[in-house]
Each structure stands twice: as C-alpha cells, then as structure tokens.
mmCIF file of C-alpha atoms and ligand atoms in Angstrom:
data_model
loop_
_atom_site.group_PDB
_atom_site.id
_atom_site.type_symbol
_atom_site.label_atom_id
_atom_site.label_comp_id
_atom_site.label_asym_id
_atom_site.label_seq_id
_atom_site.Cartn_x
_atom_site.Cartn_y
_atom_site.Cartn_z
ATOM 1 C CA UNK A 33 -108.233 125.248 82.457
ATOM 2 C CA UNK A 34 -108.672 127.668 85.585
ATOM 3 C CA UNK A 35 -106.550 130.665 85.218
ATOM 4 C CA UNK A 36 -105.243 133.439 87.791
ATOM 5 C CA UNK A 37 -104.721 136.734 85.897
ATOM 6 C CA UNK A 38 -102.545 139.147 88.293
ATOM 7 C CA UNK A 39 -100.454 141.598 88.134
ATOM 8 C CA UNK A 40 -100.466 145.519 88.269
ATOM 9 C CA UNK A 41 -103.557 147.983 88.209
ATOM 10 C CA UNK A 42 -102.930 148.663 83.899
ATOM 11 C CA UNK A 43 -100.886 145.678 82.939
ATOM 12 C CA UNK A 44 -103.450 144.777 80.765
ATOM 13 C CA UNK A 45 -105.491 141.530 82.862
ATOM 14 C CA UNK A 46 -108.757 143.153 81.261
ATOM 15 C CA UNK A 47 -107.022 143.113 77.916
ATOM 16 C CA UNK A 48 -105.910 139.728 78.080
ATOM 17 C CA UNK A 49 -109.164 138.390 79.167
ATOM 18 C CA UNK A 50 -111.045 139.717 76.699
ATOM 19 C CA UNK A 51 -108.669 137.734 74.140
ATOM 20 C CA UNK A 52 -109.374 134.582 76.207
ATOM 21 C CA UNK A 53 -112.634 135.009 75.863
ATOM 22 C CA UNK A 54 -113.131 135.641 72.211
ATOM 23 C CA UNK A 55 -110.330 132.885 71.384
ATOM 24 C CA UNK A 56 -110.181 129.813 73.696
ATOM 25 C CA UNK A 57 -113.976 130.271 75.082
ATOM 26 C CA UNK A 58 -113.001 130.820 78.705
ATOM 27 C CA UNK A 59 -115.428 133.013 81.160
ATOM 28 C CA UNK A 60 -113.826 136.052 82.507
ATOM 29 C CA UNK A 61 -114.736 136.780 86.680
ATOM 30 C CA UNK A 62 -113.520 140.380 87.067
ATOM 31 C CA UNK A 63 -114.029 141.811 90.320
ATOM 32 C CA UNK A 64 -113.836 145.097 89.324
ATOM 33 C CA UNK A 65 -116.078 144.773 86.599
ATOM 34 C CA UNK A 66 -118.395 143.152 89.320
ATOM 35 C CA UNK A 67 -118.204 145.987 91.235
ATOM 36 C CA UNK A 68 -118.790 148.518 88.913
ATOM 37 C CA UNK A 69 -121.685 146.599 87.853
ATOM 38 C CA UNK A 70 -122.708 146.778 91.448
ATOM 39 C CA UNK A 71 -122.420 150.685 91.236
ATOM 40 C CA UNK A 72 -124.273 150.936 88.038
ATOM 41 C CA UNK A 73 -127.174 149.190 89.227
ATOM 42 C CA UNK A 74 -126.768 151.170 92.643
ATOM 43 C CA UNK A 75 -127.100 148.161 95.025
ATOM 44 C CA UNK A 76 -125.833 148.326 98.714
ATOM 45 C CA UNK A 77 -122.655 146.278 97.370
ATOM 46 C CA UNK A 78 -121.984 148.648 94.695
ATOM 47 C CA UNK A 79 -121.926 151.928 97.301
ATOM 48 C CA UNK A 80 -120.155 149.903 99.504
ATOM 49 C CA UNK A 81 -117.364 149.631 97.310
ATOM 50 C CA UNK A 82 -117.955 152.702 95.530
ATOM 51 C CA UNK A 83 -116.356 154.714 98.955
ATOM 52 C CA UNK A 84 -112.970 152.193 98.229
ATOM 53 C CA UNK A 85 -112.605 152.209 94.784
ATOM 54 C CA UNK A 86 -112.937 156.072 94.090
ATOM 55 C CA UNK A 87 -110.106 156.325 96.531
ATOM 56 C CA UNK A 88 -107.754 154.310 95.205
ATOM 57 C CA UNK A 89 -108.160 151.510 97.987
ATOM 58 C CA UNK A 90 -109.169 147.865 98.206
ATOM 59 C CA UNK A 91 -112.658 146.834 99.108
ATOM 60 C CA UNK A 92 -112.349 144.816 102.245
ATOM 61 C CA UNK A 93 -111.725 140.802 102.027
ATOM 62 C CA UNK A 94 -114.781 139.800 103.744
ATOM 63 C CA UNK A 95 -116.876 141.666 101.043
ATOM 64 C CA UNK A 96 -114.895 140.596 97.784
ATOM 65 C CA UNK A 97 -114.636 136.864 99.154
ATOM 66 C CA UNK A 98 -118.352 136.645 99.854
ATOM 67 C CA UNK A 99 -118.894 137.763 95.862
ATOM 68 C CA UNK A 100 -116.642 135.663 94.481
ATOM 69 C CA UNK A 101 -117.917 132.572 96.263
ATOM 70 C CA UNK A 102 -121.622 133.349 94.840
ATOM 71 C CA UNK A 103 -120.241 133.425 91.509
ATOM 72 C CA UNK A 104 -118.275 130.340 91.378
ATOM 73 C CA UNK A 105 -121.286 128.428 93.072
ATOM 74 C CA UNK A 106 -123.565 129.216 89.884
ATOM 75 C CA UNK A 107 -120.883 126.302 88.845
ATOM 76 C CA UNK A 108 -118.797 128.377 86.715
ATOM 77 C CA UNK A 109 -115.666 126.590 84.714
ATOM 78 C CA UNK A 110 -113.227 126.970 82.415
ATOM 79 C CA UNK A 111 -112.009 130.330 84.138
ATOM 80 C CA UNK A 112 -110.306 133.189 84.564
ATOM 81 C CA UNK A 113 -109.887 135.225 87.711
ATOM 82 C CA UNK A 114 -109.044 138.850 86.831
ATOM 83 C CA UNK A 115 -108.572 141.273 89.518
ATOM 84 C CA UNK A 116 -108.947 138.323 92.282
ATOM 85 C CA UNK A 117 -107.236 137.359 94.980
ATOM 86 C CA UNK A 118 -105.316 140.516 95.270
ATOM 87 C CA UNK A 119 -104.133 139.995 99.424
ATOM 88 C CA UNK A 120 -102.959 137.045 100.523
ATOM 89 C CA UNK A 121 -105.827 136.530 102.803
ATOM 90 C CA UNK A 122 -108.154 136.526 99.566
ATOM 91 C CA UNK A 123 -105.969 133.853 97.828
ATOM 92 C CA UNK A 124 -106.091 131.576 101.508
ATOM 93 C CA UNK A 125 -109.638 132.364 101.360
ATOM 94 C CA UNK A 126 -109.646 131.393 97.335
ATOM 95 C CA UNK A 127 -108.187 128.000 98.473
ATOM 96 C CA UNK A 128 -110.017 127.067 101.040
ATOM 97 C CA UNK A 129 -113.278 128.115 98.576
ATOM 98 C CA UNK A 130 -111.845 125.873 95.658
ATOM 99 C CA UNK A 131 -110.811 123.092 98.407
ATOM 100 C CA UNK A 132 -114.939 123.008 99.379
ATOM 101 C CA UNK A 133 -116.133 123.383 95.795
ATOM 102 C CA UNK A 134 -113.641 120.798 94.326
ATOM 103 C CA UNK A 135 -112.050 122.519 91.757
ATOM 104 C CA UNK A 136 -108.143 123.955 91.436
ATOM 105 C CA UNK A 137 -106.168 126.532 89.585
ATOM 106 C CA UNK A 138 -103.973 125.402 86.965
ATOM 107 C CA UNK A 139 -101.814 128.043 86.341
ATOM 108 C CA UNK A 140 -101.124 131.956 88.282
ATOM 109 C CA UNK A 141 -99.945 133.793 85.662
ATOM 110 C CA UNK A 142 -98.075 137.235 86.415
ATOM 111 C CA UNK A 143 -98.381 140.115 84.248
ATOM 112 C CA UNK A 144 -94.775 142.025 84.305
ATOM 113 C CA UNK A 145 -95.015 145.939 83.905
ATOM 114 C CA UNK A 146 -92.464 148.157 84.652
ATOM 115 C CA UNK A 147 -94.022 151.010 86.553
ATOM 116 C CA UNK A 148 -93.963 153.765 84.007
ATOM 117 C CA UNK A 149 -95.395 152.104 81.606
ATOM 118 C CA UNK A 150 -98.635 151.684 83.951
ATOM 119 C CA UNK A 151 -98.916 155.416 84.415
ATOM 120 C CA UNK A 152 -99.329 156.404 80.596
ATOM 121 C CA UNK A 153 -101.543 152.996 80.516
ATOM 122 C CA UNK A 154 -104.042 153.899 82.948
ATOM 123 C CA UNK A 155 -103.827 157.924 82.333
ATOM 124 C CA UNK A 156 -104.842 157.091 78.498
ATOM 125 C CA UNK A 157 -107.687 154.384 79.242
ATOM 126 C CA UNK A 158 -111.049 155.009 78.247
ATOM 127 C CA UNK A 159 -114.140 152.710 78.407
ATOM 128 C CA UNK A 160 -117.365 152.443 77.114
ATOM 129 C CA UNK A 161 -119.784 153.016 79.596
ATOM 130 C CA UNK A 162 -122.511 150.801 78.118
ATOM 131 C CA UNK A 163 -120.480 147.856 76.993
ATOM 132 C CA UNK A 164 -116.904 147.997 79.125
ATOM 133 C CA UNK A 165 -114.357 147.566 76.152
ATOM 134 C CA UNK A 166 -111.190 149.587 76.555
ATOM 135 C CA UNK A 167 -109.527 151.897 74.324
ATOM 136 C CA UNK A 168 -106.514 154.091 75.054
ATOM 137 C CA UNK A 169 -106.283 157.341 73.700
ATOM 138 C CA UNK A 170 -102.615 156.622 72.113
ATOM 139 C CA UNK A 171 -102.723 152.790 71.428
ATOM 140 C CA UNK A 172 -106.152 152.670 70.952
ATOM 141 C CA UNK A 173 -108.463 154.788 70.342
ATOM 142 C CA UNK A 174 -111.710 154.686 69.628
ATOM 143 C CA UNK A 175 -112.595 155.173 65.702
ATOM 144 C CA UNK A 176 -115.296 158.008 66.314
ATOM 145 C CA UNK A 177 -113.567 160.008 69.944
ATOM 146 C CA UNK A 178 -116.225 159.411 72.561
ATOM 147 C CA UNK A 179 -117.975 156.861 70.906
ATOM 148 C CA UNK A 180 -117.480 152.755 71.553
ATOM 149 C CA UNK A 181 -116.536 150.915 68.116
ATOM 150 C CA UNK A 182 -118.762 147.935 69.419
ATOM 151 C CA UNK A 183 -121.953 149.466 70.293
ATOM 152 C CA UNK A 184 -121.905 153.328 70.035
ATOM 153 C CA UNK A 185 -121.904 153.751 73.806
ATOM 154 C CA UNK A 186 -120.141 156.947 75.291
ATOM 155 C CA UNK A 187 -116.645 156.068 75.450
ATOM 156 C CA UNK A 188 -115.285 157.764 78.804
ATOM 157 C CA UNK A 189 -112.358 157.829 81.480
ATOM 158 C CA UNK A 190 -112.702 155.467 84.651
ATOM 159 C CA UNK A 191 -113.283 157.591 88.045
ATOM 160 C CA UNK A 192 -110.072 155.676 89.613
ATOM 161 C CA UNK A 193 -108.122 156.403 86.204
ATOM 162 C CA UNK A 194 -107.383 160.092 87.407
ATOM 163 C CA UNK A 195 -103.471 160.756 88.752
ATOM 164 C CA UNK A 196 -103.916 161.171 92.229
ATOM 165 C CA UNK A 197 -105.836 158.102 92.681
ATOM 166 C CA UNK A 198 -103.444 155.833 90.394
ATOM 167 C CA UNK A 199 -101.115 156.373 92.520
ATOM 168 C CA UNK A 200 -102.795 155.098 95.586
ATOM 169 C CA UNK A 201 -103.491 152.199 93.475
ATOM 170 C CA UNK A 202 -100.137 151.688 92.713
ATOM 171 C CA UNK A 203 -98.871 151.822 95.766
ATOM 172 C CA UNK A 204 -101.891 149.789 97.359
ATOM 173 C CA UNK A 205 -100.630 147.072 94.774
ATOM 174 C CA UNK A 206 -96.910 147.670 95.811
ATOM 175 C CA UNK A 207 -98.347 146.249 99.453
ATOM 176 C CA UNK A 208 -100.760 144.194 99.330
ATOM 177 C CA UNK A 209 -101.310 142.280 95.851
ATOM 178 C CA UNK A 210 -97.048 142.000 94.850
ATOM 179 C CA UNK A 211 -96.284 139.539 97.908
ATOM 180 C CA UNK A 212 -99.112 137.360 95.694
ATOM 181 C CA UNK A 213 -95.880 136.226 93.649
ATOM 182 C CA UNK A 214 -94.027 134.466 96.555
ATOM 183 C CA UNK A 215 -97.574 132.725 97.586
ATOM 184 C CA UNK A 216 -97.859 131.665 94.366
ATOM 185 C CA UNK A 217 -94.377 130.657 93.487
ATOM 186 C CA UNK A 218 -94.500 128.441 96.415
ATOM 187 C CA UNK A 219 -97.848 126.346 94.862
ATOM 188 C CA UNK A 220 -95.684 125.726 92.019
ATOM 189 C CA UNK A 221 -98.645 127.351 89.499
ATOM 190 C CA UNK A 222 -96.831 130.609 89.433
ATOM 191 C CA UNK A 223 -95.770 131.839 85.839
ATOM 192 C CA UNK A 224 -94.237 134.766 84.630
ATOM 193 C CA UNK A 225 -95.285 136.557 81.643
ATOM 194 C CA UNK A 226 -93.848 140.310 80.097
ATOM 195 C CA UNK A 227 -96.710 142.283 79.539
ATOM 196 C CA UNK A 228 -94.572 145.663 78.063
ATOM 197 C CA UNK A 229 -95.085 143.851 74.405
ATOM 198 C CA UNK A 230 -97.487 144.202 71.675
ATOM 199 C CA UNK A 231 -100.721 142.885 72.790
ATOM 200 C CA UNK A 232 -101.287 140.246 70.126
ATOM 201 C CA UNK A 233 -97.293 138.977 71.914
ATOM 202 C CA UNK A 234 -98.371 138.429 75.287
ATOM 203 C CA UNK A 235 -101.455 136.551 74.238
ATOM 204 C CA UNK A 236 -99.524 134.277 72.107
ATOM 205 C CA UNK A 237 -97.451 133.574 75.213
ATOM 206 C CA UNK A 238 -100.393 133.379 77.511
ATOM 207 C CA UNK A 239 -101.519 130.628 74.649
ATOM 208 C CA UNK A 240 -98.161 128.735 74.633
ATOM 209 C CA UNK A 241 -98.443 128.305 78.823
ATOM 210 C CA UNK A 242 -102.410 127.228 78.823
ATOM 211 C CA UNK A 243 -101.943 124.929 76.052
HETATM 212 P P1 AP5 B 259 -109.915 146.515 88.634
HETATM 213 O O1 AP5 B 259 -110.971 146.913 87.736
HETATM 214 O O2 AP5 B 259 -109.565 145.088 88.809
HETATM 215 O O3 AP5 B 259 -108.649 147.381 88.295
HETATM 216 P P2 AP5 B 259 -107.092 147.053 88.282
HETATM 217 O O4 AP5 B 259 -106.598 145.803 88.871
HETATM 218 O O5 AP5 B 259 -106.545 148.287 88.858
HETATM 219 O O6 AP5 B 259 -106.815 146.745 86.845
HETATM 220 P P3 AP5 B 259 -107.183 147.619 85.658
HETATM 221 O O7 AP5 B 259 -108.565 147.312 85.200
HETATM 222 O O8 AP5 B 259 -106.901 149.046 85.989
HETATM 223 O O9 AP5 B 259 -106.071 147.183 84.628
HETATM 224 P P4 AP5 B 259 -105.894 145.923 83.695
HETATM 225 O O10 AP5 B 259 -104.708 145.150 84.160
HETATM 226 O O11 AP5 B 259 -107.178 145.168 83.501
HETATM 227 O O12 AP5 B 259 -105.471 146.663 82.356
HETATM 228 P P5 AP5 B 259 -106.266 146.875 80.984
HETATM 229 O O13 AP5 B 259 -106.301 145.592 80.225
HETATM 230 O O14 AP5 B 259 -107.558 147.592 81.208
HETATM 231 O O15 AP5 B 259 -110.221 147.055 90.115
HETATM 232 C C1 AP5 B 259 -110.682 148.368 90.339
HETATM 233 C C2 AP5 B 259 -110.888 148.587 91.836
HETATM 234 O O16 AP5 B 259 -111.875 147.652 92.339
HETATM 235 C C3 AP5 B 259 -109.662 148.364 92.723
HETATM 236 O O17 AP5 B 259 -108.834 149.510 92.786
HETATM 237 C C4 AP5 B 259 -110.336 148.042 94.071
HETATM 238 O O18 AP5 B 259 -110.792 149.201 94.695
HETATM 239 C C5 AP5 B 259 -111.543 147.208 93.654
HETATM 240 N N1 AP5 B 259 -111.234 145.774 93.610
HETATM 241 C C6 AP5 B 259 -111.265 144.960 92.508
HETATM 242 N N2 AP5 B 259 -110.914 143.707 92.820
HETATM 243 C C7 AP5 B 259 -110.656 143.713 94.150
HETATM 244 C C8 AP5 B 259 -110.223 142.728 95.080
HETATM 245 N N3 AP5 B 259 -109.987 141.468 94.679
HETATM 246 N N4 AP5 B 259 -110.041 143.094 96.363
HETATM 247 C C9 AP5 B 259 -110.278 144.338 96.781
HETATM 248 N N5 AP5 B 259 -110.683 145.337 95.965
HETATM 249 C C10 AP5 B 259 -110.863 145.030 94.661
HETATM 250 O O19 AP5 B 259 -105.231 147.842 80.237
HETATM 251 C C11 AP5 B 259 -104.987 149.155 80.708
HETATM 252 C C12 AP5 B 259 -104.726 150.089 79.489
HETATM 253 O O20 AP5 B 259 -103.527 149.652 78.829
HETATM 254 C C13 AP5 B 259 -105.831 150.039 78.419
HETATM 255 O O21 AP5 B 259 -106.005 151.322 77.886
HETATM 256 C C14 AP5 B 259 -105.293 149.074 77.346
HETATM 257 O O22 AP5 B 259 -105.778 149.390 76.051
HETATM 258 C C15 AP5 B 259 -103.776 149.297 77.466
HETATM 259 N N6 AP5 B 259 -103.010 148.068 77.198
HETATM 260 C C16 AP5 B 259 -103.278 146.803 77.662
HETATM 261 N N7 AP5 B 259 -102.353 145.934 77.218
HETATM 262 C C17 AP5 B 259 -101.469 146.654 76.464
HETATM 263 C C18 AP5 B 259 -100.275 146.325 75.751
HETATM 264 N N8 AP5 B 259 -99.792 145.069 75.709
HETATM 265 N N9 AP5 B 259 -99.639 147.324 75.109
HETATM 266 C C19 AP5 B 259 -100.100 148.597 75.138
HETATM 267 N N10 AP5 B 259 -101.230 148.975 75.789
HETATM 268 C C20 AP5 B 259 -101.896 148.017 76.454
#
C-alpha cells in the first residue's frame, strides 16, 4: 500500500504517520523532515531551503522533485508521502516519477481541518530537537516541559511555528497545495478523511480505507 498524506500545514500528516509507522509497518517520506534534516546537517540543500521554509514559503519544485526521486530509487515500498506533492506540478512530476519507476499510489487521502483549528495546532506544537516527535503544549505535552518523553532531547517550538509565518503557510497552502483535491479526485484515489477528531479516530478511519 502507497499512501498520499495531504492536507493543511497542522492537520496532523506527521501525527498520522507516525501511527502508520508504529502499527501497519509502513515507511514515512516527509519532506519536511528531509529538509530539516538537510538544515541540521548544514548541507547546501538544507540552506537552500532553509531561506523558504523560515519564511513561510515553498521550496521550489525542481529542488523537492530531485529529493524525492533519490529517495524512492533506494527502492523504497510500502509508503507514505507526507508533505509531498504539495503543487500540482510536483504531483505531474510524482507521476511521471512513479510511471518510470513502476510503482502507483493506492489511495490520496485528505486530511480535513477547519482553519482555526490549525492555528491553536501549530501555535502549541513543540518537537524534540534530537528525535522529531511532537507534543502540543495543550493536547500533548511533554511529561517533563522541555524535555522529549522518548529520548530526553530538548523539546522546542519549530522556527516556521511562529504567527506571522503560519500564516504565510496557510495561505501558501490556500494556493498552491488545496487545488491538489480536484487533481486527485479526478485519478479516482482521492479520499476524504476529518481530521478535527481525537487522534486515535482518524487513525481508525485511515485503517478502515487502507485495509
Ligand atoms: P512540513 O514539515 O511538511 O510542514 P507542514 O505541511 O506545514 O505540516 P506540519 O508538519 O506543520 O503539520 P502536520 O500536518 O504534520 O501536523 P502534525 O501531525 O505535526 O513542511 C515544512 C516546510 O518545508 C514547508 O512550509 C515548506 O517550506 C517546506 N516543504 C516541505 N515539503 C515541501 C514540498 N513538497 N514542496 C515545497 N516545500 C516543501 O500536528 C500538528 C499539531 O497538532 C501537533 O502539535 C499535534 O500534536 C497536534 N495534533 C495532530 N493531530 C491532532 C488531533 N487529531 N487532535 C488534536 N491535536 C492534534
């Protein structure tokens, strides 16, 4: 099973993957996790898409497309994409990729937040800085405050979790990642899922649609 997790910046794709993981064995390719991996190691990738992200903005097609390739060429399966395509020129691009590597999406599944919601979602995040889980100061937090449950590492608030650049990211989703839905809907693999539920809720729906 080859899964498309999309839907708004907060509406809980990192959440939801982590669950997949841990329960059904799948492998999780975040882009934004690459990326930050990118800046944590301090590559020319990572401060490429350092200038983006900090602002609130996509990092340009050609760059994204180009890492997403390399990673499912190591021959990856059993997947979800999280975070990727988010323009309709990735997911063109993320056809014509799966077309050459002979493999296929079974199922786009879109991750319904009202808007809201998102704001106190990604205002409250926190993540470890060693290991990436994610907490939320209200929903939930961290036992110890600062410190990750999982390995002790400082638990802290993403640069691109700050107001003013949540919005951007909000409204950069408004334009370029929403139209995703009609592409989608059109290949038939497009499924809708509420995401303003209990966590443990969605997943069992997200269950129900990849079983
Ligand atoms: P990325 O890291 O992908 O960020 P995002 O899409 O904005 O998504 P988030 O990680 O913010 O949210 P999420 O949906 O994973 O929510 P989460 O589960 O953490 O991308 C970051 C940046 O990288 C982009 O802005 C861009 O610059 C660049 N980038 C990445 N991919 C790119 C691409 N393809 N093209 C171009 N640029 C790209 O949950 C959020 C919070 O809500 C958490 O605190 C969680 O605990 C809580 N929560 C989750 N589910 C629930 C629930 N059901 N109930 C209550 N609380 C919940």
């Amino acid at each position: 099973m080859n899964l498309i997790l999309f839907g708004a910046p907060g509406a809980g794709k990192g959440t939801q993957s982590e669950l997949l993981i841990k329960r059904q064995g799948m492998t999780q390719i975040s882009t934004g996790d690459l990326f930050r991996a990118a800046i944590k190691g301090q590559t020319d990738l990572g401060k490429k898409a350092q200038e983006f992200m900090d602002k609130g903005q996509l990092v340009p097609d050609s760059i994204v497309i180009g890492m997403v390739e390399e990673v499912l060429q190591k021959g990856v399966t059993n997947f979800i994409l999280d975070g990727f395509p988010r323009t309709v020129a990735q997911a063109q691009a993320l056809d014509e990729l799966l077309v050459k590597m002979n493999l296929s999406i079974d199922k786009a599944i879109f991750l319904e937040v009202p808007m809201k919601i998102l704001m106190d979602r990604l205002t409250g995040r926190r993540v470890c800085k060693n290991c990436g889980a994610v907490y939320h100061v209200v929903s939930k937090p961290s036992k110890v405050e600062g410190k990750c449950d999982l390995c002790g590492g400082e638990v802290i608030q993403r640069n691109d979790d700050k107001a003013e650049v949540i919005e951007t990211r909000l409204k950069t989703y408004e334009e370029f990642t929403s139209p995703l839905k009609e592409f989608y809907k059109k290949s038939g693999k497009y499924t809708e899922v509420d995401g303003n539920r209990d966590t443990e809720e969605v997943y069992k729906e997200i269950e129900k649609i990849i079983k």
